[in-house]
Amino acid sequence: MATINDNYLKLKAGYLFPEIARRVKAFVDANPDAPIIKLGIGDVTEPLPKACRQAMVDAVEDMGNRETFKGYGPEQGYLWLREKIAQQDFQARGCDIDASEIFISDGSKCDTGNILDIFGKNNKIAVTDPVYPVYVDTNVMAGNTGEVNEKGEYEGLVYLPISAENDFSAQLPGEKVDLIYLCFPNNPTGATATKEDLQKWVNYAQENNAIILFDAAYEAFITDESLPHSIYEIEGAKNCAIEFRSFSKNAGFTGTRCALTVVPKTLMAKAADGSDVDLWKLWNRRQSTKFNGVSYVIQRGAEAVYSEAGQAQVQDLVSFYLENAKIIREQLTAAGFTVYGGKNAPYIWVQTPHNLSSWDFFDKLLHTCNVVGTPGSGFGAAGEGYFRISAFNSRANVEEAMKRITAKFQV
Ligand SMILES: Cc1ncc(COP(=O)(O)O)c(C=O)c1O
């Protein structure tokens, strides 16, 4: 009989979002008329920018003509898109990244998981706690961890706690690690990293021959001009970091699907025989073998993000969500809540009132205000006592949710 990848059996049964969905469904079944507002999952709500839509419509027409029809595209993505990304996202900010180092994909969720294909089995892996759960679960699936304990921590991973006590900036690991996942602006805490913070990580990686897996899915939300958007703004990062970016949150591509991964050609890691191997070559091989590229139509839509009109429309979208974040932050603060994030990020990280556990506060908010958020403990043990509220929603829903919460809770 066929056997399975037993590592899947190690995964915690109640993954965060299915458990939220289960509790919301149970509540709605019992209260069918409850006017639920969901500020939980980080999905966008506003329509695609006009420039992207028009570019996709034009691209569909291209596909209707023999002269302009496209079949399989390059597995790495079309050069016209990669060149615009290299110029506008990286070179314009002083990062020495070439189009050939950029790989277009259908999502940074997939890429942050798939990247493990090119790394060995004996790496010591560090994640922050709380953390975007995909980094942990993909390592479990890949067999890079042992079993989970009652706190939800997997044996073999190095957890780096982030909380108000350390200003949401993880300490360097006390032991030597080989792979480090960093996400800034951070999901779930909304925290950002300064150049000095990132330099500390790059120095650590260089001293320990470690690789940083830097998730910049929310970089478009940075408004503070002193903050870096890319790890490659940091000296030395081209020798020790892979960066993941996405069109999901800036241009609303969560359902359209387009993202990118940067693997500098200067990045090396060790083979079992001790020799240095070029990670770009491995990732290129991996993508060419297991991936057939993102649709031409979608890549044309992503390209339009870099047009003048596209840039202005993306900026409007980001500003809209940041205004939502400001409303949430200000109203909860006025009601006595202690809140973090939400300034250069679409997430507000709220300390639960009266020492309620994250799930108790979730249930209370659902039952008394019909508002759904995300319990901090779902992102890791150190998220206990916190709650994530997402700014991805309509203005009317954000205002109504804040009205209900501030009416019921005075902390
Ligand atoms: C930190 C982080 N990285 C990656 C993603 C997924 O991005 P994509 O839609 O490109 O798969 C998300 C989505 O919520 C995220 O929060």
PDB file of N, CA and C in Angstrom, residues 24 32 61 98 155 159 174 190 216 270 297 322 333 337 341 355 361 368 381 384-385 389 399 403 407 411:
ATOM      1  N   VAL A  24     -17.263  30.996  14.118  1.00  0.00           N
ATOM      2  CA  VAL A  24     -18.177  31.984  13.528  1.00  0.00           C
ATOM      3  C   VAL A  24     -19.420  31.268  12.994  1.00  0.00           C
ATOM      4  N   PRO A  32     -28.819  33.667  13.208  1.00  0.00           N
ATOM      5  CA  PRO A  32     -28.728  33.891  11.758  1.00  0.00           C
ATOM      6  C   PRO A  32     -28.813  35.358  11.347  1.00  0.00           C
ATOM      7  N   GLU A  61      -7.121  40.468 -25.117  1.00  0.00           N
ATOM      8  CA  GLU A  61      -7.243  40.694 -26.566  1.00  0.00           C
ATOM      9  C   GLU A  61      -5.995  40.183 -27.301  1.00  0.00           C
ATOM     10  N   ASP A  98      19.296  42.942 -10.070  1.00  0.00           N
ATOM     11  CA  ASP A  98      19.132  42.862 -11.512  1.00  0.00           C
ATOM     12  C   ASP A  98      17.860  42.059 -11.829  1.00  0.00           C
ATOM     13  N   GLU A 155       9.278  20.900  18.111  1.00  0.00           N
ATOM     14  CA  GLU A 155      10.634  20.522  18.490  1.00  0.00           C
ATOM     15  C   GLU A 155      11.575  20.769  17.297  1.00  0.00           C
ATOM     16  N   TYR A 159      12.456  29.400  18.397  1.00  0.00           N
ATOM     17  CA  TYR A 159      11.433  30.456  18.450  1.00  0.00           C
ATOM     18  C   TYR A 159      12.024  31.722  19.062  1.00  0.00           C
ATOM     19  N   GLY A 174      20.236  32.848  20.537  1.00  0.00           N
ATOM     20  CA  GLY A 174      21.326  32.552  21.459  1.00  0.00           C
ATOM     21  C   GLY A 174      22.218  31.446  20.913  1.00  0.00           C
ATOM     22  N   GLY A 190       2.215  44.083  13.062  1.00  0.00           N
ATOM     23  CA  GLY A 190       2.245  45.422  12.448  1.00  0.00           C
ATOM     24  C   GLY A 190       3.536  46.169  12.757  1.00  0.00           C
ATOM     25  N   ALA A 216       8.609  40.621   2.535  1.00  0.00           N
ATOM     26  CA  ALA A 216       8.274  42.048   2.482  1.00  0.00           C
ATOM     27  C   ALA A 216       6.897  42.242   1.840  1.00  0.00           C
ATOM     28  N   LYS A 270      26.087  25.777   1.530  1.00  0.00           N
ATOM     29  CA  LYS A 270      26.994  24.621   1.457  1.00  0.00           C
ATOM     30  C   LYS A 270      26.311  23.344   0.966  1.00  0.00           C
ATOM     31  N   VAL A 297      -1.613  37.237 -19.013  1.00  0.00           N
ATOM     32  CA  VAL A 297      -2.612  38.276 -18.714  1.00  0.00           C
ATOM     33  C   VAL A 297      -2.343  38.881 -17.335  1.00  0.00           C
ATOM     34  N   LEU A 322      -4.587  52.348   5.126  1.00  0.00           N
ATOM     35  CA  LEU A 322      -3.860  52.958   6.258  1.00  0.00           C
ATOM     36  C   LEU A 322      -4.770  53.913   7.032  1.00  0.00           C
ATOM     37  N   THR A 333      -7.572  53.152  21.145  1.00  0.00           N
ATOM     38  CA  THR A 333      -6.747  53.845  22.142  1.00  0.00           C
ATOM     39  C   THR A 333      -7.632  54.735  23.011  1.00  0.00           C
ATOM     40  N   PHE A 337      -7.801  50.820  25.220  1.00  0.00           N
ATOM     41  CA  PHE A 337      -7.019  49.649  24.793  1.00  0.00           C
ATOM     42  C   PHE A 337      -5.556  50.052  24.578  1.00  0.00           C
ATOM     43  N   GLY A 341       1.321  48.686  16.243  1.00  0.00           N
ATOM     44  CA  GLY A 341       1.250  48.521  14.786  1.00  0.00           C
ATOM     45  C   GLY A 341       0.266  49.500  14.156  1.00  0.00           C
ATOM     46  N   ASN A 355      -6.812  41.098  30.986  1.00  0.00           N
ATOM     47  CA  ASN A 355      -6.068  39.829  30.971  1.00  0.00           C
ATOM     48  C   ASN A 355      -6.831  38.663  30.366  1.00  0.00           C
ATOM     49  N   PHE A 361     -11.199  36.588  24.355  1.00  0.00           N
ATOM     50  CA  PHE A 361     -11.537  37.902  23.803  1.00  0.00           C
ATOM     51  C   PHE A 361     -12.198  37.736  22.431  1.00  0.00           C
ATOM     52  N   THR A 368     -20.616  39.708  21.720  1.00  0.00           N
ATOM     53  CA  THR A 368     -21.187  40.989  22.162  1.00  0.00           C
ATOM     54  C   THR A 368     -21.220  42.043  21.059  1.00  0.00           C
ATOM     55  N   ALA A 381       2.787  30.954  20.637  1.00  0.00           N
ATOM     56  CA  ALA A 381       2.566  31.037  22.087  1.00  0.00           C
ATOM     57  C   ALA A 381       2.730  32.465  22.609  1.00  0.00           C
ATOM     58  N   GLU A 384      -0.189  35.049  22.819  1.00  0.00           N
ATOM     59  CA  GLU A 384      -1.247  34.960  23.831  1.00  0.00           C
ATOM     60  C   GLU A 384      -1.389  36.317  24.519  1.00  0.00           C
ATOM     61  N   GLY A 385      -2.659  36.724  24.721  1.00  0.00           N
ATOM     62  CA  GLY A 385      -2.896  38.028  25.354  1.00  0.00           C
ATOM     63  C   GLY A 385      -2.956  39.161  24.338  1.00  0.00           C
ATOM     64  N   ILE A 389      -6.266  42.881  14.588  1.00  0.00           N
ATOM     65  CA  ILE A 389      -7.387  43.451  13.827  1.00  0.00           C
ATOM     66  C   ILE A 389      -6.832  43.938  12.502  1.00  0.00           C
ATOM     67  N   GLU A 399     -15.779  51.569  10.579  1.00  0.00           N
ATOM     68  CA  GLU A 399     -16.401  52.540  11.497  1.00  0.00           C
ATOM     69  C   GLU A 399     -17.472  51.875  12.356  1.00  0.00           C
ATOM     70  N   LYS A 403     -17.466  51.417  16.409  1.00  0.00           N
ATOM     71  CA  LYS A 403     -18.587  51.944  17.197  1.00  0.00           C
ATOM     72  C   LYS A 403     -19.072  50.870  18.173  1.00  0.00           C
ATOM     73  N   ALA A 407     -18.392  50.934  22.277  1.00  0.00           N
ATOM     74  CA  ALA A 407     -19.613  51.033  23.102  1.00  0.00           C
ATOM     75  C   ALA A 407     -19.644  49.944  24.170  1.00  0.00           C
ATOM     76  N   VAL A 411     -11.846  50.053  28.657  1.00  0.00           N
ATOM     77  CA  VAL A 411     -10.799  49.277  29.359  1.00  0.00           C
ATOM     78  C   VAL A 411     -10.249  50.080  30.526  1.00  0.00           C
TER      79      VAL A 411
END
